[in-house]
mmCIF file of C-alpha atoms in Angstrom:
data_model
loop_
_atom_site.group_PDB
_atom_site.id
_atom_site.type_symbol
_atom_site.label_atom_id
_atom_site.label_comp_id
_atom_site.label_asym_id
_atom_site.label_seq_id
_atom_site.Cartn_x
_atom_site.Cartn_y
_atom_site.Cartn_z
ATOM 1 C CA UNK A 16 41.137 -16.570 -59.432
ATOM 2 C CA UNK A 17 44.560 -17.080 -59.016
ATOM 3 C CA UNK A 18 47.084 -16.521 -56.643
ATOM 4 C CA UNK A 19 49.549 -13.486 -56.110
ATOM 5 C CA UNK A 20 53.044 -12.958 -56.220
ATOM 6 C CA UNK A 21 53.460 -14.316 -52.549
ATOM 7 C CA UNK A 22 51.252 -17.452 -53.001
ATOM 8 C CA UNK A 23 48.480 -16.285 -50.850
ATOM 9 C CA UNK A 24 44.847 -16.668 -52.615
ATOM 10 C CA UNK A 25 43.182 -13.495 -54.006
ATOM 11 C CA UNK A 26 39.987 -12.661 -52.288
ATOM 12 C CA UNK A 27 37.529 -10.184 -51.314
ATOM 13 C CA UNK A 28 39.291 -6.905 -49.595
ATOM 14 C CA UNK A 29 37.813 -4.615 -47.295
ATOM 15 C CA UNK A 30 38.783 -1.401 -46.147
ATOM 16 C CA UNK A 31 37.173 -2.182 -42.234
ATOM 17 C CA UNK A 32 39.396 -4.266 -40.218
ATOM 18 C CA UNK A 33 38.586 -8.024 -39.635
ATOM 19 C CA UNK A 34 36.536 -8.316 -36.653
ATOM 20 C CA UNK A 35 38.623 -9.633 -33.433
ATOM 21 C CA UNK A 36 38.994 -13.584 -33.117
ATOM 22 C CA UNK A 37 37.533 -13.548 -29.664
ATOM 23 C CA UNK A 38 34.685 -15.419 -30.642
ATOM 24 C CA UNK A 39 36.563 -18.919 -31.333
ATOM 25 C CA UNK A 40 37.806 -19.088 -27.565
ATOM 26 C CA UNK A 41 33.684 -19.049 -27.281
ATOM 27 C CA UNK A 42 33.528 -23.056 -27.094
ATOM 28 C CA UNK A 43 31.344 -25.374 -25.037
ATOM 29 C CA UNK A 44 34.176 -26.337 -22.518
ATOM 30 C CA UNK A 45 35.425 -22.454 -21.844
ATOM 31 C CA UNK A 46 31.827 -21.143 -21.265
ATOM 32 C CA UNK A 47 31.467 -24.057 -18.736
ATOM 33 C CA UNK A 48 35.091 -23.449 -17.055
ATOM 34 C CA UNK A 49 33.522 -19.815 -17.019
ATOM 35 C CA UNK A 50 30.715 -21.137 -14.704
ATOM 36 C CA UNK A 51 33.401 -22.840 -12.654
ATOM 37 C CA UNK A 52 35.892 -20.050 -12.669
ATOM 38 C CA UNK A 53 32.404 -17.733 -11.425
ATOM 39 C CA UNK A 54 31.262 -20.147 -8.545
ATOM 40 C CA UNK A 55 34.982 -20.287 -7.514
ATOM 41 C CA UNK A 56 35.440 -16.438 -7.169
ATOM 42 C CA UNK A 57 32.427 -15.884 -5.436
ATOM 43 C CA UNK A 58 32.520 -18.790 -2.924
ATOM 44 C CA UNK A 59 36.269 -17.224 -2.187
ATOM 45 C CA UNK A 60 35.337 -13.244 -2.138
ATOM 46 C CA UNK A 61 37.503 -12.183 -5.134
ATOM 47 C CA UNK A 62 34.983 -11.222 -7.760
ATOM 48 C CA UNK A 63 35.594 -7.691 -8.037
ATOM 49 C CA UNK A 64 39.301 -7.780 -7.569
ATOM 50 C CA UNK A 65 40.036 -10.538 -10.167
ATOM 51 C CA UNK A 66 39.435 -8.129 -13.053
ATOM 52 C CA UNK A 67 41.799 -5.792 -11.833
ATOM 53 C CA UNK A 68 44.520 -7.907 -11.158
ATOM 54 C CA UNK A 69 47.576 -8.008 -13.452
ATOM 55 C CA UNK A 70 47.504 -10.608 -16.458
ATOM 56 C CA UNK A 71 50.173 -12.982 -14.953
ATOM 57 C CA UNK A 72 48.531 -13.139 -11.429
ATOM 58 C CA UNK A 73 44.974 -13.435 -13.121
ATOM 59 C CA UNK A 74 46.174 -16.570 -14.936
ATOM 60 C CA UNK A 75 47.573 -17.969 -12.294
ATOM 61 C CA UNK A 76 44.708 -16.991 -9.816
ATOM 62 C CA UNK A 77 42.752 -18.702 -12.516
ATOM 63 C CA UNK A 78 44.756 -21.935 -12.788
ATOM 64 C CA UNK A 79 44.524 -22.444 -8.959
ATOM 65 C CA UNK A 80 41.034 -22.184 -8.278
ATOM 66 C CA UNK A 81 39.966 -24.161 -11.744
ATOM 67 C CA UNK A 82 42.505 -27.257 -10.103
ATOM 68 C CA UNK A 83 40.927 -26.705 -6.870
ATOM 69 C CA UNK A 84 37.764 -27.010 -8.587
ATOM 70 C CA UNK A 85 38.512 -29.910 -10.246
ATOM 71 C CA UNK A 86 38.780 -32.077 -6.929
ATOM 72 C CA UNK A 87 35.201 -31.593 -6.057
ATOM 73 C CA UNK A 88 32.092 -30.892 -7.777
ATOM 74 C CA UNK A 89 31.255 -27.529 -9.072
ATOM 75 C CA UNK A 90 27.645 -26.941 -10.588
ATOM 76 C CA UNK A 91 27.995 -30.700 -12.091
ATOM 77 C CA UNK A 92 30.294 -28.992 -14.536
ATOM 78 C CA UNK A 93 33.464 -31.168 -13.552
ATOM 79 C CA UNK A 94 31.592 -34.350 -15.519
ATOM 80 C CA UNK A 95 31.534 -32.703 -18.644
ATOM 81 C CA UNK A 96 34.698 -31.095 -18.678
ATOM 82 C CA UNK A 97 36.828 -34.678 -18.059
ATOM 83 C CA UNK A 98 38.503 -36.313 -20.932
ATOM 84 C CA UNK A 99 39.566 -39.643 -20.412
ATOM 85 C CA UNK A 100 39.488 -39.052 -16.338
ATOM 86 C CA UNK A 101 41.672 -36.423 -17.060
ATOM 87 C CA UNK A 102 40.775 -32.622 -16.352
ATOM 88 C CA UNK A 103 42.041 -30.304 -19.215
ATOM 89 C CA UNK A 104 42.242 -26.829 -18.417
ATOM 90 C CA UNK A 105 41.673 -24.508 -20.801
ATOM 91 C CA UNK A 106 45.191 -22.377 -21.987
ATOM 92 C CA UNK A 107 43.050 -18.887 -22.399
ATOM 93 C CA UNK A 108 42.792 -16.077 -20.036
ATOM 94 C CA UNK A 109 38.735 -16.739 -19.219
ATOM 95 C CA UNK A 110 38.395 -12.973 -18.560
ATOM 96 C CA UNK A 111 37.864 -12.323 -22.328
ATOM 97 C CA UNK A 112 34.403 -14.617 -22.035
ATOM 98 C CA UNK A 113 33.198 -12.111 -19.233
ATOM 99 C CA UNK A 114 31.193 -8.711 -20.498
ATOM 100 C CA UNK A 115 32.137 -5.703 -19.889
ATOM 101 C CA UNK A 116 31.528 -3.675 -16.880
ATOM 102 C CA UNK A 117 28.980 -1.240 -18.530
ATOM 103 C CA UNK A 118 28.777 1.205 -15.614
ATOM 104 C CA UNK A 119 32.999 1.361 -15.858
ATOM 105 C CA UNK A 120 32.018 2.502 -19.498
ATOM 106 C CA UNK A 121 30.027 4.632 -18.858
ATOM 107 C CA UNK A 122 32.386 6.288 -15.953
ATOM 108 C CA UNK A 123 34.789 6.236 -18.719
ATOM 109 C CA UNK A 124 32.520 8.387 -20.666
ATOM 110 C CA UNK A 125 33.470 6.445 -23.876
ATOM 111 C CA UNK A 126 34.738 3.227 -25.367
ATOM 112 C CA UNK A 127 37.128 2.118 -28.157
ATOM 113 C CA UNK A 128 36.094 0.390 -31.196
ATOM 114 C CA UNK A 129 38.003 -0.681 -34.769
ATOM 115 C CA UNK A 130 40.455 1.981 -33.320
ATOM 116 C CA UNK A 131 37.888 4.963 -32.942
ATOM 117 C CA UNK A 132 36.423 6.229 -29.809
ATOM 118 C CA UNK A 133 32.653 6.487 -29.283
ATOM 119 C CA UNK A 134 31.412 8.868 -26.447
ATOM 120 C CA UNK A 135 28.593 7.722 -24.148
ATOM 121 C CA UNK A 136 25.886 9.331 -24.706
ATOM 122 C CA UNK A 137 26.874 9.787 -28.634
ATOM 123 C CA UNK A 138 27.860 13.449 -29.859
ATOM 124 C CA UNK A 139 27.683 14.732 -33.132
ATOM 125 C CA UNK A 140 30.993 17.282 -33.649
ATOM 126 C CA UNK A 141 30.227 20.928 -34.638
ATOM 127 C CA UNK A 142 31.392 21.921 -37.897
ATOM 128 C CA UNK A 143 34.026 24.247 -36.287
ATOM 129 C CA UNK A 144 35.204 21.071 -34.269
ATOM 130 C CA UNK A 145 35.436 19.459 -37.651
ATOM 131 C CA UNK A 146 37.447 22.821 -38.866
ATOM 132 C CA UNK A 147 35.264 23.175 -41.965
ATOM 133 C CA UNK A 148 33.590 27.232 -42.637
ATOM 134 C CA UNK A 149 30.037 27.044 -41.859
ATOM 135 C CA UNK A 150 27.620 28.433 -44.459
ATOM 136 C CA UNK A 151 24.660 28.836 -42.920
ATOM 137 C CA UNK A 152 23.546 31.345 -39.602
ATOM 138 C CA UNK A 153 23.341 30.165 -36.223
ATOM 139 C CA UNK A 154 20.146 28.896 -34.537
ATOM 140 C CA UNK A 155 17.675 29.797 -35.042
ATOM 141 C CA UNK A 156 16.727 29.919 -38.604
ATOM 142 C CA UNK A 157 14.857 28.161 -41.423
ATOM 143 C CA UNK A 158 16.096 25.203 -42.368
ATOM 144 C CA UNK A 159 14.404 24.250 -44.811
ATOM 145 C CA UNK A 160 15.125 27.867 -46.746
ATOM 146 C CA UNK A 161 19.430 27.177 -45.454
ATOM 147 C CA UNK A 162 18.536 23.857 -47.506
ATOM 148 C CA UNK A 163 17.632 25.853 -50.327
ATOM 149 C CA UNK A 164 20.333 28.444 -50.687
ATOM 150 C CA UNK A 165 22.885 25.389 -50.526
ATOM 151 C CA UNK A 166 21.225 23.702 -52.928
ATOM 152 C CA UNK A 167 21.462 26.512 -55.203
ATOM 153 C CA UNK A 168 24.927 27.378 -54.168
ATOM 154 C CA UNK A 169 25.911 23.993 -55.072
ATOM 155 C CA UNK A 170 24.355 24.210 -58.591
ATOM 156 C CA UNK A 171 26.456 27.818 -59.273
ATOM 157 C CA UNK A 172 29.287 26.232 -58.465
ATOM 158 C CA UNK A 173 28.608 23.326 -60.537
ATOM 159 C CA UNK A 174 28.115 25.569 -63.572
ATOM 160 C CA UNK A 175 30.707 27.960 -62.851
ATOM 161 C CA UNK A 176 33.528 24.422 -62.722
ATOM 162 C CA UNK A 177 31.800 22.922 -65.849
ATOM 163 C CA UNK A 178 32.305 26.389 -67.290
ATOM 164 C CA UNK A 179 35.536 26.894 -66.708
ATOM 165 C CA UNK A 180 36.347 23.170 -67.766
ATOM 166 C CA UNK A 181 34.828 24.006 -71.211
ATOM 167 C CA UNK A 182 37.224 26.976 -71.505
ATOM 168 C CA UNK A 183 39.620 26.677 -74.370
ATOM 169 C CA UNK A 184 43.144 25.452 -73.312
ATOM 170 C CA UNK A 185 44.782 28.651 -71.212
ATOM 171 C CA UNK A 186 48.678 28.844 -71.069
ATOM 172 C CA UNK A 187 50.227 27.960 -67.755
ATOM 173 C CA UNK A 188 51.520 30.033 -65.442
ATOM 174 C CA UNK A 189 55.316 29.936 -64.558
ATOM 175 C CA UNK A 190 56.610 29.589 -61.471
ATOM 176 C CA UNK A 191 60.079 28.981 -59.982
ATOM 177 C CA UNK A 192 62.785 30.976 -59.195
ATOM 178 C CA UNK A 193 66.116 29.883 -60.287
ATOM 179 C CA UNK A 194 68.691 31.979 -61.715
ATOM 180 C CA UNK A 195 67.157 33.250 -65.025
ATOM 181 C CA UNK A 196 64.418 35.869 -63.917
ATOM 182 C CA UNK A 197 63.459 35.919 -67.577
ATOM 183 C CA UNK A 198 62.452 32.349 -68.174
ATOM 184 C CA UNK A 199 60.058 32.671 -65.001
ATOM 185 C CA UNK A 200 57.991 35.756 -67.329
ATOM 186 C CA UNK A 201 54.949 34.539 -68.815
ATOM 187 C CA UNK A 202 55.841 35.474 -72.078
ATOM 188 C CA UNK A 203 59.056 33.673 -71.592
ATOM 189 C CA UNK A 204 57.081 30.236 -70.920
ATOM 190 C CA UNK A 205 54.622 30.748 -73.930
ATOM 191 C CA UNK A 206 57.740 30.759 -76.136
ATOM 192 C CA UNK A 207 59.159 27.531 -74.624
ATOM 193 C CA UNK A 208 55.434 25.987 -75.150
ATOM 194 C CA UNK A 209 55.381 27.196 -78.843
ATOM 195 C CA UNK A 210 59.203 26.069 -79.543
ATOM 196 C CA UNK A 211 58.349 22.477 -77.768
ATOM 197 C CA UNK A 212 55.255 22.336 -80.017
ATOM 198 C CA UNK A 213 56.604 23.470 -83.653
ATOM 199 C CA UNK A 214 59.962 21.265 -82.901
ATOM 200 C CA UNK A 215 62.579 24.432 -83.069
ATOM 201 C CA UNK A 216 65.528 24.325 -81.082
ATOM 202 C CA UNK A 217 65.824 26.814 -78.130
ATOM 203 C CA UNK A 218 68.566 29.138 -78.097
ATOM 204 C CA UNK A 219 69.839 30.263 -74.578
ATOM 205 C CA UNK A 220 69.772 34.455 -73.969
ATOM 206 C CA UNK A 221 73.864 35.493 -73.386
ATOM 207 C CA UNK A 222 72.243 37.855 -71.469
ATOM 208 C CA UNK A 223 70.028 36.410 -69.532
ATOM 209 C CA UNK A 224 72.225 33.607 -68.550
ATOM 210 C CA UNK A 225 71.391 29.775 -68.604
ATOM 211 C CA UNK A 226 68.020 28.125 -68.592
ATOM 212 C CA UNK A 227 67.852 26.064 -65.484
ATOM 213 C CA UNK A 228 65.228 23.407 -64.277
ATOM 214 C CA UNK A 229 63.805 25.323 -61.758
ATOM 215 C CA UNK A 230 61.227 27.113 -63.876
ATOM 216 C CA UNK A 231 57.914 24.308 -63.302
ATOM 217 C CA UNK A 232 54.816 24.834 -65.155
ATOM 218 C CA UNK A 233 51.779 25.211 -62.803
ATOM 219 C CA UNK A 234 48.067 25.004 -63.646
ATOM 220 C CA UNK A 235 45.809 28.142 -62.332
ATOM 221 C CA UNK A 236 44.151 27.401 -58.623
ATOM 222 C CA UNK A 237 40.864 28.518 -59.972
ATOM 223 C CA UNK A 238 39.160 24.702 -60.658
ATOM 224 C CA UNK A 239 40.642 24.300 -57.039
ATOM 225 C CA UNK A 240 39.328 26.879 -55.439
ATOM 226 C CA UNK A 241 35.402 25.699 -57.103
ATOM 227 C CA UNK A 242 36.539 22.278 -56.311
ATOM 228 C CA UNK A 243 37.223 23.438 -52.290
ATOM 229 C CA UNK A 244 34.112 25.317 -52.336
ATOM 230 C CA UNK A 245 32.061 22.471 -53.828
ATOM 231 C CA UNK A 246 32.975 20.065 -51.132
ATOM 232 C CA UNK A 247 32.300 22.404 -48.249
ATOM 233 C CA UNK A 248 29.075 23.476 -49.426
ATOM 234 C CA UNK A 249 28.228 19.603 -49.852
ATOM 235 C CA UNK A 250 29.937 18.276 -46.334
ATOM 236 C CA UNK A 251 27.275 22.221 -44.952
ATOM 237 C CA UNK A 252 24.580 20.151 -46.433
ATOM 238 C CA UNK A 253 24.661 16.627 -45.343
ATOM 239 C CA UNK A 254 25.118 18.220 -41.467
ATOM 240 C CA UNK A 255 22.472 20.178 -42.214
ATOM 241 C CA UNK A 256 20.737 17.120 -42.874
ATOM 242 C CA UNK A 257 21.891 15.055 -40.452
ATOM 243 C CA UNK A 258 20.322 17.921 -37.982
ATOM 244 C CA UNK A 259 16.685 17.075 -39.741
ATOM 245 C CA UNK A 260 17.164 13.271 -39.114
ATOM 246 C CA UNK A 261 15.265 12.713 -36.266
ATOM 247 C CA UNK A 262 12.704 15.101 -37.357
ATOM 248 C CA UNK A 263 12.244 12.775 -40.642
ATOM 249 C CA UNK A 264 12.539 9.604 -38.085
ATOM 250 C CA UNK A 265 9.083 11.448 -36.785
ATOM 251 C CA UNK A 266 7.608 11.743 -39.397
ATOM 252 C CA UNK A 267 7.832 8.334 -41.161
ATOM 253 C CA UNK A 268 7.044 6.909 -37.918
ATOM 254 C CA UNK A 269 3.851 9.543 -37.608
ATOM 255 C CA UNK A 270 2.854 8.502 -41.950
ATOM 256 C CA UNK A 271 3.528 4.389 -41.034
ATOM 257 C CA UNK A 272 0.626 5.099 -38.085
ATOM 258 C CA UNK A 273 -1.623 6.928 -39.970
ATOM 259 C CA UNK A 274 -1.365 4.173 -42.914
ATOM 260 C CA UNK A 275 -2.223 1.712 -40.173
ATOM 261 C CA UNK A 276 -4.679 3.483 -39.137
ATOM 262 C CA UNK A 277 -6.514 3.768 -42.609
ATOM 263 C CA UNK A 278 -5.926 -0.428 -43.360
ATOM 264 C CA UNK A 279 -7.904 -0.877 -40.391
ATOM 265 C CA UNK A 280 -10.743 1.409 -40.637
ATOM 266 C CA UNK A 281 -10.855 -0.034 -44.297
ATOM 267 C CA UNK A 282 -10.710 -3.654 -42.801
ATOM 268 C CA UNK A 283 -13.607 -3.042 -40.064
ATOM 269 C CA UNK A 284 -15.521 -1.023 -42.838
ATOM 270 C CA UNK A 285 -15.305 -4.088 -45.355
ATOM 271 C CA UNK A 286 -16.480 -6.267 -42.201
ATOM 272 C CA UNK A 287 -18.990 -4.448 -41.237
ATOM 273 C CA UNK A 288 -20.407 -4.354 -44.445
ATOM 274 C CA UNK A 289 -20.397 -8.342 -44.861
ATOM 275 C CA UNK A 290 -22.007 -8.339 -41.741
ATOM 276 C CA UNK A 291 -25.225 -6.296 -42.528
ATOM 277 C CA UNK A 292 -24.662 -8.142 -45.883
ATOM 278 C CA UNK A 293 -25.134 -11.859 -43.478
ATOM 279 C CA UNK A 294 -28.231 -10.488 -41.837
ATOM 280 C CA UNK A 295 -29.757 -9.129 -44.213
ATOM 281 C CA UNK A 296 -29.743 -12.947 -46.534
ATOM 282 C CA UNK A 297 -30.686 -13.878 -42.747
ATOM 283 C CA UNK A 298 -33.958 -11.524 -42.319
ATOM 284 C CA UNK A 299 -34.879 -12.661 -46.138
ATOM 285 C CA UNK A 300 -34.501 -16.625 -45.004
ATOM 286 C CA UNK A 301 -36.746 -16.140 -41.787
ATOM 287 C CA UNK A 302 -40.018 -14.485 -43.663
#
């Protein structure tokens, strides 16, 4: 393929964002100046407070113990991390190779991901959270029969939007206000739809005053309104579904055991019957 207007190659797009490059600061030497920036905060008692300390100070925390490390030998790690008898310190911030405190997580109640928050443990938003009309009666009831009248709600609709697309061509509404009260009438707009199709010239009403842009053409709300009503009914269904999840999660899990279970008593019934198949050619060779 070629490239763009700017120069840049075309490639594959993606509507997720790229993933974060913290993984190329994951090299051999900065997971063993981790080890030595570890042993260093917990020979000197400042473990805990390191990851709370302000970027700046952190780095240069981080610089002094790593050159005070350097002098001696920390976990043999020194040996591998010389170049030319020359100690190279690495020019990241090491605290991105640490993991995350999980219990500050879960204190949180949540963390951030690909700009989206993600509760701890995970909740599923209501449909009135989501601001969409629910279609279906509060617990209890049948699911399985809610399932059903959506599914034929959907289908109406369906037929009542293909219907209305198959309708012969209906004249527009007119809408606007403007200074000619006239030109906003429905008959009005007919005319100016039959004088723009046949080619005659328009002639402006003395008494009506001027024709003005302000009349617009609109199309009727009615496909919009099946369209709206569509969609909800759909988004009522897959929650709906969503809600039967782990119930179908049980039962594929409950049908994969049960197949098991049949292989195997179909395995030990074909050995079994080679085995009475072995002694009996073994009772014939004895007599």
């Amino acid at each position: 393929m070629g490239d763009d207007a700017g120069g840049d190659p075309v490639g594959n797009t993606s509507v997720f964002p790229p993933p974060p490059k913290t993984y190329e600061v994951f090299t051999e030497e900065n997971v063993l100046w981790l080890q030595v920036l570890q042993a260093e905060l917990d020979r000197s008692g400042q473990r805990e407070s390191f990851r709370s300390m302000a970027p700046e100070d952190r780095r240069a925390l981080q610089t002094q113990l790593l050159q005070d490390a350097s002098h001696r030998d920390s976990d043999g790690a020194d040996d591998a991390l010389r170049k030319d008898e020359n100690v190279v310190l690495p020019d990241i911030d090491l605290l991105e190779l640490m993991p995350p405190d999980v219990s500050w997580i879960e204190q949180d109640g949540g963390y951030q991901l690909f700009g989206q928050r993600w509760p701890i443990p995970e909740a599923t938003p209501t449909l009135e959270q989501l601001g969409i009309p629910r279609m279906f009666p509060p617990d209890p009831f049948d699911y399985v029969e809610a399932l059903r009248t959506l599914l034929r709600t959907m289908l109406f609709t369906y037929y009542q939007l293909t219907n209305d697309l198959l309708q012969p061509i209906q004249p527009y509404e007119a809408s606007g206000g403007g200074s000619n009260p006239k030109a906003a009438s429905g008959t009005e707009s007919q005319e100016l739809s039959s004088n723009h199709a046949t080619g005659e010239k328009q002639h402006e009403d003395p008494e009506a005053g001027p024709i003005t842009d302000s009349v617009t053409e609109v199309s009727t709300t009615r496909l919009k309104d099946h369209l709206q009503h569509l969609e909800t009914t759909v988004i009522n269904f897959q929650y709906l579904m969503n809600q039967l999840r782990p119930v179908q999660a049980s039962a594929s899990l409950e049908t994969l055991l049960e197949e098991q279970v049949k292989r195997r008593e179909e395995q030990t019934k074909v050995l079994r019957d080679k085995c009475a198949s072995i002694r009996d050619a073994i009772e014939k060779l004895s007599f």
